[in-house]
Coordinates of C-alpha atoms in Angstrom, one line a residue:
M1 CA 107.2 85.5 152.8
R2 CA 103.5 86.4 153.2
R3 CA 101.5 83.5 151.4
M4 CA 98.9 84.7 148.7
N5 CA 95.3 85.2 149.2
R6 CA 92.7 83.9 146.9
F7 CA 92.3 86.8 144.7
Q8 CA 96.1 87.6 144.2
F9 CA 96.6 84.2 143.2
C10 CA 93.9 85.0 140.0
L11 CA 95.5 87.8 139.5
F12 CA 98.3 85.9 139.0
I13 CA 97.2 83.4 136.9
I14 CA 95.5 86.1 134.6
L15 CA 98.5 87.8 134.4
A16 CA 100.8 84.8 133.2
F17 CA 98.3 83.8 130.0
C18 CA 98.0 87.5 129.2
Y19 CA 101.7 87.3 129.3
L20 CA 102.1 84.0 127.9
G21 CA 100.0 85.6 124.7
D22 CA 96.0 84.5 125.6
C23 CA 95.1 88.1 126.3
R24 CA 96.3 89.8 123.3
Q25 CA 93.9 91.6 121.2
P26 CA 93.7 89.2 117.9
K27 CA 95.4 90.2 114.9
P28 CA 93.2 91.5 112.4
H29 CA 92.4 90.0 108.9
I30 CA 92.9 92.2 106.2
L31 CA 90.9 92.2 103.4
F32 CA 93.3 94.4 100.2
I33 CA 91.2 94.5 96.9
V34 CA 92.9 96.2 94.0
A35 CA 91.3 97.3 90.8
D36 CA 93.1 97.5 87.4
D37 CA 93.1 100.7 85.4
L38 CA 90.0 102.0 87.7
G39 CA 89.4 106.0 87.1
W40 CA 89.2 109.2 89.1
N41 CA 85.5 109.3 87.7
D42 CA 84.2 105.9 87.5
V43 CA 83.0 105.6 91.0
G44 CA 79.3 106.2 92.4
W45 CA 80.5 109.1 95.4
H46 CA 83.0 110.7 92.9
N47 CA 80.0 110.1 89.9
P48 CA 76.5 109.3 90.7
E49 CA 76.1 107.9 87.5
V50 CA 78.1 104.7 87.6
K51 CA 76.6 102.2 89.8
T52 CA 79.0 100.7 92.2
P53 CA 76.0 100.7 95.5
N54 CA 78.4 98.4 97.7
L55 CA 81.4 100.1 97.1
D56 CA 79.6 103.8 97.5
N57 CA 78.2 101.9 101.0
L58 CA 81.5 101.2 102.3
A59 CA 82.9 104.2 101.5
K60 CA 79.7 105.9 103.2
N61 CA 80.6 103.9 106.6
G62 CA 84.5 103.8 106.2
V63 CA 87.1 106.2 105.7
I64 CA 87.6 107.9 101.6
L65 CA 91.0 109.0 100.9
N66 CA 90.8 111.5 98.9
N67 CA 94.8 111.7 98.6
S68 CA 95.7 108.3 98.0
Y69 CA 98.2 107.7 94.9
V70 CA 100.0 104.8 93.0
H71 CA 102.0 104.7 89.9
P72 CA 101.5 105.7 86.9
V73 CA 101.3 101.9 85.5
C74 CA 100.6 98.1 86.9
T75 CA 103.9 96.8 87.9
P76 CA 105.2 99.7 89.5
S77 CA 102.4 100.2 91.5
R78 CA 102.1 96.3 92.3
N79 CA 105.5 96.2 93.1
A80 CA 105.1 99.1 96.0
F81 CA 101.9 97.2 97.3
M82 CA 104.5 94.2 98.2
T83 CA 107.7 94.8 98.9
G84 CA 106.9 98.7 99.8
L85 CA 109.7 99.9 97.7
Y86 CA 109.2 102.7 94.9
P87 CA 110.1 100.7 91.9
F88 CA 113.4 103.0 90.8
R89 CA 115.0 100.7 93.6
V90 CA 114.1 97.3 92.6
G91 CA 114.2 97.8 88.7
L92 CA 111.2 97.8 87.9
Q93 CA 110.3 101.6 86.8
N94 CA 109.9 101.4 83.4
G95 CA 106.7 100.2 82.5
V96 CA 104.8 96.6 82.3
I97 CA 107.1 93.2 82.3
G98 CA 106.1 91.4 79.2
A99 CA 105.0 87.7 78.8
Q100 CA 108.3 86.8 78.4
E101 CA 110.5 89.3 80.2
K102 CA 113.0 88.5 82.8
K103 CA 111.9 91.2 85.1
H104 CA 110.6 90.4 88.4
I105 CA 110.7 91.0 92.4
P106 CA 114.4 90.6 93.5
E107 CA 115.2 87.8 95.7
N108 CA 116.6 90.3 98.8
V109 CA 113.3 91.7 98.9
Q110 CA 110.6 90.3 101.4
T111 CA 107.6 90.6 100.0
L112 CA 104.6 91.4 102.2
P113 CA 102.7 88.2 102.6
E114 CA 106.4 86.4 103.4
R115 CA 106.3 89.1 106.7
L116 CA 103.1 88.6 106.9
K117 CA 103.3 84.9 107.5
S118 CA 106.1 85.0 109.5
V119 CA 104.2 86.5 112.1
G120 CA 101.2 84.1 112.6
Y121 CA 98.9 85.1 108.9
A122 CA 97.2 82.5 106.2
T123 CA 98.2 84.3 102.9
H124 CA 96.1 84.2 99.5
M125 CA 96.2 85.8 96.9
V126 CA 93.4 85.9 93.7
G127 CA 93.6 87.6 90.0
K128 CA 96.5 89.5 88.3
W129 CA 100.3 89.0 89.6
H130 CA 102.0 90.7 87.0
L131 CA 105.4 91.1 88.8
G132 CA 107.3 88.2 86.7
F133 CA 107.0 84.4 86.1
C134 CA 110.4 83.5 84.2
K135 CA 110.8 81.0 87.5
W136 CA 108.5 79.4 89.5
E137 CA 110.1 81.4 92.5
Y138 CA 109.2 84.4 91.5
T139 CA 105.2 83.4 91.4
P140 CA 102.6 84.4 93.7
T141 CA 103.5 80.7 95.6
G142 CA 107.0 81.3 95.6
R143 CA 107.0 85.3 96.8
G144 CA 104.8 83.9 100.0
F145 CA 101.4 83.1 99.3
D146 CA 99.9 79.4 101.0
S147 CA 97.7 79.7 97.7
F148 CA 97.3 81.3 94.3
M149 CA 94.2 81.6 92.0
G150 CA 94.6 83.7 88.9
F151 CA 97.1 84.8 86.1
Y152 CA 100.9 86.0 85.5
T153 CA 100.5 88.3 83.0
G154 CA 98.3 91.2 82.2
A155 CA 95.3 92.5 79.6
Q156 CA 94.2 88.9 78.9
D157 CA 91.1 88.1 77.7
Y158 CA 87.7 87.8 81.0
Y159 CA 86.4 84.3 79.1
K160 CA 89.4 82.6 77.5
H161 CA 91.7 83.6 80.0
T162 CA 94.2 84.0 76.9
R163 CA 97.0 86.5 76.1
N164 CA 98.8 86.6 73.3
G165 CA 98.2 83.2 71.5
G166 CA 98.9 81.1 75.1
Y167 CA 96.6 80.8 78.0
D168 CA 97.4 81.9 81.5
F169 CA 95.0 81.2 84.2
R170 CA 96.6 78.9 87.6
F171 CA 95.5 77.1 90.5
N172 CA 98.8 77.3 92.6
N173 CA 101.4 75.9 90.2
S174 CA 98.8 73.9 88.5
V175 CA 97.1 75.0 85.0
Y176 CA 93.1 75.5 85.8
Y177 CA 90.5 75.4 83.6
P178 CA 86.9 77.8 85.2
R179 CA 83.9 76.8 84.5
K180 CA 83.4 77.6 80.4
N181 CA 82.5 81.2 79.4
Q182 CA 82.5 82.0 83.4
Y183 CA 83.2 85.8 83.5
S184 CA 86.5 86.0 85.3
T185 CA 85.6 89.0 87.6
K186 CA 82.6 86.5 88.9
T187 CA 85.6 83.4 88.8
Y188 CA 87.5 85.4 91.8
A189 CA 84.5 86.2 93.9
K190 CA 83.8 83.1 93.7
R191 CA 87.5 81.9 95.1
A192 CA 87.7 84.8 97.8
I193 CA 84.3 83.2 98.7
E194 CA 85.8 80.2 98.9
I195 CA 89.1 81.2 101.1
F196 CA 86.7 82.5 103.7
K197 CA 84.3 79.6 103.9
N198 CA 87.0 77.2 104.6
S199 CA 89.4 79.4 107.0
D200 CA 88.4 79.9 111.2
P201 CA 88.5 83.5 111.6
R202 CA 89.5 82.3 115.2
K203 CA 92.3 80.5 114.7
Q204 CA 94.7 82.2 112.3
P205 CA 94.5 85.7 110.9
L206 CA 93.7 85.8 107.4
F207 CA 95.7 88.3 104.0
L208 CA 93.6 88.0 100.6
Y209 CA 95.1 90.2 98.0
L210 CA 92.0 90.2 95.6
S211 CA 93.2 91.7 92.9
F212 CA 90.9 92.5 90.2
Q213 CA 91.4 92.4 86.4
S214 CA 88.8 94.8 86.3
V215 CA 88.4 96.8 84.2
H216 CA 91.5 96.8 82.3
T217 CA 91.1 96.2 78.1
P218 CA 89.1 94.0 76.1
L219 CA 86.3 95.8 77.0
Q220 CA 84.0 92.7 77.8
V221 CA 81.1 92.4 80.5
P222 CA 78.1 90.0 80.4
K223 CA 75.7 91.9 78.2
R224 CA 72.9 92.3 81.6
Y225 CA 75.7 94.8 82.9
E226 CA 76.3 96.6 79.5
N227 CA 72.0 97.0 79.8
M228 CA 72.4 98.6 82.7
Y229 CA 74.0 101.3 80.7
K230 CA 71.6 101.4 77.6
H231 CA 71.7 105.6 77.8
V232 CA 75.7 106.0 77.2
K233 CA 75.7 106.0 73.6
N234 CA 79.6 105.4 72.8
E235 CA 79.7 101.5 72.9
Q236 CA 83.0 101.0 74.7
R237 CA 82.1 103.5 77.6
R238 CA 79.2 101.8 78.0
K239 CA 80.8 98.4 78.0
Y240 CA 83.5 99.9 80.8
L241 CA 80.5 101.1 82.7
G242 CA 79.4 97.6 83.0
M243 CA 83.0 96.1 83.7
V244 CA 83.0 98.3 86.7
T245 CA 79.2 97.4 88.4
A246 CA 80.3 93.5 87.9
M247 CA 83.5 94.6 89.6
D248 CA 81.0 96.1 92.5
D249 CA 78.2 93.0 92.3
A250 CA 81.9 90.6 92.9
I251 CA 82.6 92.7 96.0
G252 CA 79.3 92.6 97.5
E253 CA 79.0 89.3 97.5
V254 CA 82.6 88.7 99.2
V255 CA 81.7 91.5 101.5
K256 CA 78.4 89.1 102.8
A257 CA 80.6 86.4 103.0
T258 CA 83.0 87.9 105.1
K259 CA 80.2 88.4 107.8
K260 CA 78.7 85.1 107.0
Y261 CA 81.8 83.4 108.1
R262 CA 82.3 85.5 110.9
F263 CA 85.1 88.0 109.7
M264 CA 84.0 91.4 109.3
K265 CA 84.2 91.8 113.8
N266 CA 87.8 91.9 113.0
L267 CA 88.4 92.7 109.4
L268 CA 90.2 95.7 107.6
L269 CA 89.1 96.3 104.2
V270 CA 90.7 98.4 101.2
F271 CA 90.1 99.3 98.4
T272 CA 92.2 101.4 95.7
S273 CA 93.2 100.7 92.4
D274 CA 96.6 99.9 90.5
N275 CA 96.4 102.9 88.6
G276 CA 94.4 106.3 86.6
G277 CA 91.8 105.3 84.1
A278 CA 92.6 105.2 80.7
A279 CA 90.7 108.2 80.0
H280 CA 92.1 108.3 76.4
I281 CA 90.4 104.2 75.8
A282 CA 86.9 104.7 78.0
G283 CA 87.9 105.6 81.8
N284 CA 87.6 109.0 83.0
N285 CA 89.5 110.9 85.7
L286 CA 87.7 114.4 85.7
P287 CA 88.4 116.8 87.0
L288 CA 91.9 115.3 87.2
R289 CA 94.1 115.7 84.1
G290 CA 95.7 113.2 82.2
T291 CA 95.3 109.4 82.2
K292 CA 96.6 106.1 82.8
G293 CA 100.7 106.4 82.1
S294 CA 100.9 109.9 82.5
L295 CA 102.7 111.7 85.8
W296 CA 99.5 114.3 85.8
E297 CA 97.1 114.1 89.1
G298 CA 94.5 111.8 86.7
G299 CA 97.3 108.8 86.1
T300 CA 98.3 108.8 89.5
R301 CA 95.5 109.7 92.1
V302 CA 92.8 107.0 92.5
P303 CA 90.2 106.4 94.5
T304 CA 90.5 104.5 97.4
I305 CA 88.7 103.6 100.3
V306 CA 89.2 101.4 104.3
Y307 CA 86.6 100.1 105.9
S308 CA 86.1 98.1 109.1
K309 CA 83.1 97.6 111.4
T310 CA 85.0 98.0 114.3
L311 CA 89.2 98.6 113.9
L312 CA 88.3 102.1 112.9
K313 CA 87.9 104.7 115.5
R314 CA 86.8 107.4 113.5
R315 CA 84.6 106.7 110.3
Q316 CA 82.4 108.4 107.7
Y317 CA 84.2 111.1 106.0
V318 CA 86.8 112.4 104.1
N319 CA 89.9 112.0 104.8
N320 CA 93.0 114.6 103.0
G321 CA 96.5 113.2 103.7
M322 CA 98.4 112.0 101.8
M323 CA 98.5 108.0 101.2
H324 CA 101.4 106.7 98.9
A325 CA 101.2 102.9 96.9
V326 CA 103.8 102.0 99.3
D327 CA 102.9 102.8 102.5
W328 CA 99.9 99.6 102.6
Y329 CA 103.2 97.6 102.6
A330 CA 104.4 99.4 106.4
T331 CA 100.9 100.1 107.9
F332 CA 99.3 96.3 107.2
L333 CA 102.8 95.0 108.7
K334 CA 102.4 97.1 111.5
I335 CA 98.5 96.1 112.5
G336 CA 99.7 92.5 112.0
G337 CA 102.1 92.5 114.1
W338 CA 105.7 92.9 113.2
K339 CA 108.5 94.2 114.5
P340 CA 110.1 96.5 112.8
S341 CA 114.2 95.9 112.8
K342 CA 116.7 98.0 111.2
V343 CA 116.0 96.7 107.3
D344 CA 112.3 97.7 107.4
K345 CA 114.1 101.7 108.2
R346 CA 115.3 101.1 103.8
I347 CA 111.7 100.9 102.5
D348 CA 110.2 103.6 101.2
G349 CA 106.8 103.0 103.2
V350 CA 105.5 104.5 106.3
N351 CA 102.4 103.2 108.6
Q352 CA 99.2 105.5 108.3
W353 CA 97.8 103.1 110.8
P354 CA 97.2 106.2 112.8
M355 CA 95.3 108.1 110.3
L356 CA 93.3 105.7 108.8
R357 CA 92.6 104.8 112.3
K358 CA 91.5 108.0 113.9
G359 CA 92.4 110.6 111.9
K360 CA 95.7 111.6 112.8
P361 CA 98.3 113.9 110.7
S362 CA 99.5 111.8 107.7
A363 CA 103.2 110.4 108.2
R364 CA 103.7 111.4 105.3
R365 CA 105.0 115.4 104.1
E366 CA 106.8 113.9 100.5
F367 CA 106.7 111.0 97.7
V368 CA 107.9 110.5 94.3
Y369 CA 104.9 109.8 91.7
H370 CA 107.6 108.2 89.8
I371 CA 111.0 108.0 88.3
D372 CA 111.1 106.7 84.7
S373 CA 114.5 106.5 83.4
K374 CA 113.8 105.2 79.9
A375 CA 111.0 107.9 79.1
N376 CA 113.6 110.4 81.7
R377 CA 111.1 112.1 83.2
A378 CA 110.4 112.1 86.7
A379 CA 108.0 113.9 89.8
I380 CA 107.6 115.0 93.0
R381 CA 105.6 116.1 96.0
M382 CA 106.3 118.3 98.9
G383 CA 103.2 119.6 101.1
K384 CA 100.9 120.8 98.4
F385 CA 103.3 121.4 95.7
K386 CA 103.8 118.9 93.0
L387 CA 107.3 118.9 90.5
I388 CA 107.1 117.6 87.4
V389 CA 110.9 117.1 85.5
G390 CA 110.6 115.9 81.1
K391 CA 107.0 115.0 79.8
P392 CA 104.1 114.0 81.6
G393 CA 102.8 111.5 79.2
I394 CA 101.3 111.1 75.9
Y395 CA 97.9 112.3 76.6
N396 CA 98.4 115.6 78.6
S397 CA 94.9 116.4 78.2
W398 CA 91.3 117.1 80.3
Y399 CA 89.3 114.1 79.1
S400 CA 85.7 114.5 78.6
V401 CA 83.5 111.0 79.3
P402 CA 83.5 109.5 75.8
T403 CA 80.7 110.1 73.8
G404 CA 81.9 109.3 70.0
Q405 CA 83.1 105.9 68.4
Y406 CA 85.7 104.0 69.5
F407 CA 88.9 105.3 68.2
C408 CA 91.8 103.4 69.7
P409 CA 91.5 99.7 70.0
I410 CA 94.2 98.0 72.1
N411 CA 93.1 94.2 71.4
D412 CA 91.9 92.3 68.6
E413 CA 90.6 89.7 70.8
N414 CA 86.3 89.7 70.7
E415 CA 83.8 88.7 73.1
E416 CA 82.6 85.0 71.3
G417 CA 83.6 83.7 74.9
A418 CA 80.6 86.0 76.2
K419 CA 77.6 84.3 77.5
T420 CA 74.2 86.2 76.1
E421 CA 71.7 86.1 79.2
L422 CA 68.6 87.0 77.8
F423 CA 66.6 84.3 79.5
L424 CA 65.5 83.1 83.0
Y425 CA 66.1 79.0 82.1
P426 CA 70.0 77.9 80.8
S427 CA 68.5 75.9 77.7
L428 CA 66.7 79.1 76.5
N429 CA 70.2 80.6 77.0
N430 CA 71.9 77.4 75.3
M431 CA 69.1 78.0 72.5
A432 CA 69.9 81.8 71.9
D433 CA 73.5 80.9 71.7
N434 CA 73.3 78.3 69.4
V435 CA 71.3 80.8 67.3
K436 CA 73.7 82.9 67.6
G437 CA 77.5 81.2 66.6
F438 CA 75.0 79.9 64.1
M439 CA 74.7 83.5 62.7
N440 CA 77.5 84.3 63.3
W441 CA 79.1 81.6 61.2
A442 CA 76.7 82.2 58.7
V443 CA 77.9 85.9 58.5
S444 CA 81.5 84.8 58.3
K445 CA 81.0 82.9 55.0
V446 CA 79.5 86.5 53.3
P447 CA 82.7 87.0 50.5
G448 CA 84.1 89.8 51.2
Y449 CA 83.5 89.4 55.4
R450 CA 87.1 89.0 56.5
V451 CA 88.2 91.7 54.0
W452 CA 85.5 94.4 55.8
R453 CA 87.1 93.4 59.0
K454 CA 90.5 93.8 58.4
Y455 CA 89.6 96.8 56.4
K456 CA 87.7 98.3 59.8
R457 CA 90.3 97.2 62.0
F458 CA 92.6 99.1 59.9
Q459 CA 90.9 102.6 60.2
S460 CA 90.4 102.4 63.8
V461 CA 94.5 102.3 64.1
K462 CA 94.8 104.7 61.5
K463 CA 92.6 107.3 63.3
C464 CA 94.6 105.7 66.6
K465 CA 97.9 107.0 65.0
E466 CA 96.5 110.2 63.9
Y467 CA 95.1 110.9 67.3
H468 CA 98.6 110.0 68.8
K469 CA 100.9 112.8 66.1
K470 CA 97.9 115.2 67.2
E471 CA 98.1 114.9 70.9
L472 CA 102.1 114.6 70.0
R473 CA 101.5 118.0 68.2
R474 CA 99.5 119.5 70.5
W475 CA 101.6 119.5 74.1
V476 CA 105.0 121.1 74.0
F477 CA 106.0 121.4 77.9
P478 CA 108.7 123.3 79.2
K479 CA 111.4 120.6 81.6
Y480 CA 110.2 121.6 84.4
L481 CA 106.4 121.8 85.3
M482 CA 105.3 123.0 88.7
F483 CA 101.8 123.1 90.4
D484 CA 99.9 123.9 93.5
L485 CA 97.6 121.4 94.0
K486 CA 95.8 123.2 96.6
R487 CA 94.9 126.1 94.5
D488 CA 95.0 124.2 91.3
P489 CA 94.3 120.8 91.6
T490 CA 93.3 120.2 88.1
E491 CA 97.1 121.5 87.2
R492 CA 96.4 124.6 84.7
H493 CA 99.0 126.7 85.9
N494 CA 102.5 126.2 85.7
I495 CA 104.3 128.0 88.9
A496 CA 107.7 126.8 88.3
G497 CA 109.4 130.3 87.0
Y498 CA 107.0 132.3 90.2
Y499 CA 108.3 130.4 93.3
P500 CA 112.0 129.8 92.2
K501 CA 113.1 128.8 96.2
I502 CA 110.4 126.4 96.8
F503 CA 111.4 125.1 93.1
Q504 CA 115.0 124.4 94.2
K505 CA 113.6 122.8 97.4
L506 CA 111.8 120.5 95.1
K507 CA 114.0 120.0 92.6
R508 CA 117.1 119.3 95.8
R509 CA 115.0 117.0 96.6
L510 CA 113.9 114.8 93.6
D511 CA 118.1 115.1 92.9
R512 CA 118.5 113.1 95.8
Y513 CA 116.4 110.6 95.2
L514 CA 117.8 110.1 91.7
K515 CA 120.9 109.0 92.9
Y516 CA 119.4 105.7 94.5
V517 CA 117.8 104.7 91.2
R518 CA 118.3 101.5 89.9
K519 CA 119.8 100.0 86.5
P520 CA 116.3 98.8 85.3
Q521 CA 115.9 95.3 85.1
S522 CA 117.0 93.4 81.6
T523 CA 114.0 93.7 78.7
T524 CA 115.5 90.7 77.2
T525 CA 112.9 88.2 76.3
Y526 CA 113.4 84.5 77.0
E527 CA 112.0 81.9 75.0
S528 CA 111.5 78.9 77.7
S529 CA 107.8 80.2 78.7
N530 CA 107.0 80.2 75.5
P531 CA 102.9 78.4 75.6
K532 CA 104.5 76.0 72.0
F533 CA 106.4 74.6 75.4
Y534 CA 103.7 74.0 77.7
N535 CA 100.7 73.0 75.4
G536 CA 99.7 76.4 74.5
T537 CA 100.1 77.6 77.8
W538 CA 102.4 80.2 79.5
S539 CA 104.2 78.5 82.0
P540 CA 107.4 79.8 84.3
G541 CA 111.0 78.0 82.6
W542 CA 114.2 79.1 83.3
C543 CA 116.0 82.4 83.4

C-alpha cells in the first residue's frame, strides 16, 4: 500500500477529530422568555404608546412572529411549552392548577429540560412554574431543571411573594427570601444574570427558561415606572403599563449580560406570552377580539419575537407563518441536537427551525386552539379558517384601552410592600417610607376607616358582578362560529352557514382530535401542602 504523504496524513487527522465531535458546530444557547398575560396591543412594536425599547430593538433586528398562538390560560400553555403536547392529551385542559390541586405533568411525559439535559445542556429556570407541586418530583428541579428560583403557584404579591395566605418562593427546593421590598421582576433578572455570569459558554450549552410573573395581577409596580405614564388617567392601566416597562428594563439587563459573558454570539432568544391580555381588567388586545380565557384571537394570539445575532439567516422582517406553543418543544430539541425517535412522533409540536432561521413556509397547516371539556368548548384552525364550537368565553367584545374606573379587582393584596423611590439617596427614601408608614397607620386608626374600606370593596365587587351579568346577557352565540382570519382577523362575521364544505372539513378534523381527549386530572385538593404545616409556606407534600 502506498504510503500517505504529509498532506494526506494531516487531512486524516483533521477528519478523525471532526468525526469524534471536535469540529462540530457548537450547540446554541437558548433563552426562552415568557411573559404572563401580556396583551397583543401592549408592546411597542404594536402600540407606540407602550415603552418597550429593549423588546422593540430585539423585534426590529430579529423576526416578529405575527401568527404565534398559545392556549387561553396559563397552565395549559406552560404544559405545551414543556411537553410539546396539547394539554387535553395529559388532562391539563381545564383551567389553571390550584394551589392545593393534585394536577401535574404526568410522570411518563419527558419534559423539555429533561431531554435537553440528555444531550448535554445545562438547564435553569427562573420565575413562575404553575405546573403542579403536590410532590417534589413534580417541581422544576424534579422535572429536569438543574436550578430553580421562583414560585410554584400563580398571581402572587410582587413584593411579599404571598398567595392565599401562604409564602411561595424557592431557590431549588429551599424556601428563599429575596431582599426585602425588591420587586420580583428585578429579582428574576438578577438571578438570570447570575446564571450567565457563573456559566462558561464554551464548555456547555445553556437553556434558560425565564418565566416572568409580569404582567399578571395583582397590579403592582415601583412608582417610578407608573410615573412614566402620568398621562394615562386610568390608575389600573397606568400601573399595568408601568409593569410592562419594568419587565422590558429587566429583559434589557439580561440581554446585556448575554453580551458581557459571551453568550450572544451563539444565542437564540425567544420572547412570547402564555396567553392574551386580560382586556377586561387593564391589558389590551386591539384590534383582536376577546381577552384572556377566551377562544377569540385576543385570548390566544400573542406578541412573539425571535432574535439571534448569528443563527438566523433572515432577520428584520415579520413572519406570518403559523406557530403554536407546542412547537417550541420540537424546535428547541432540533437545534439542541436531539435525534427524533418513535416516541417523538406522538408529540403535537413540529420543528419550525427552517421557518425561524430562513423564513421558509411554516411546517404547520393546522392547530387546536383549545379543548375545554369542562366548559364544553373547543376551537381549531386549518389554513385561514377557524372554527369555534361552544361559547368562546365570558368576555366577547373588542375592548378599548381602559379609561374609566377599575371595576373588577382580582386580588385583595395591597401594595404596602412597594418601595417609593422619591429621592436619589437611600437614607432619604427610608425616611419617606417611615413617614408614609406612619400616615397609613394614623389613617387606619380613624373611626370608620375599616368600614369605609369594606364598603369600597363591596361596591367594586358589585360592579364586577353586574358587568359579568351584562356580558352574559349581551352575547348569545350559535353552537358553531367560523371565521376567515385572512379577510376577517377581528372575527366579526360568522361564515359557518356560507361555506358548508369547509365547515364540515373543520368539524371532522376537530372531531378526530376529540377522540384523543384524556379525562381531566382530578381537581380534588390535598391538605398536605397547606402552609400551616410548613411555617406559613406553600410546600410539596404527598398526593
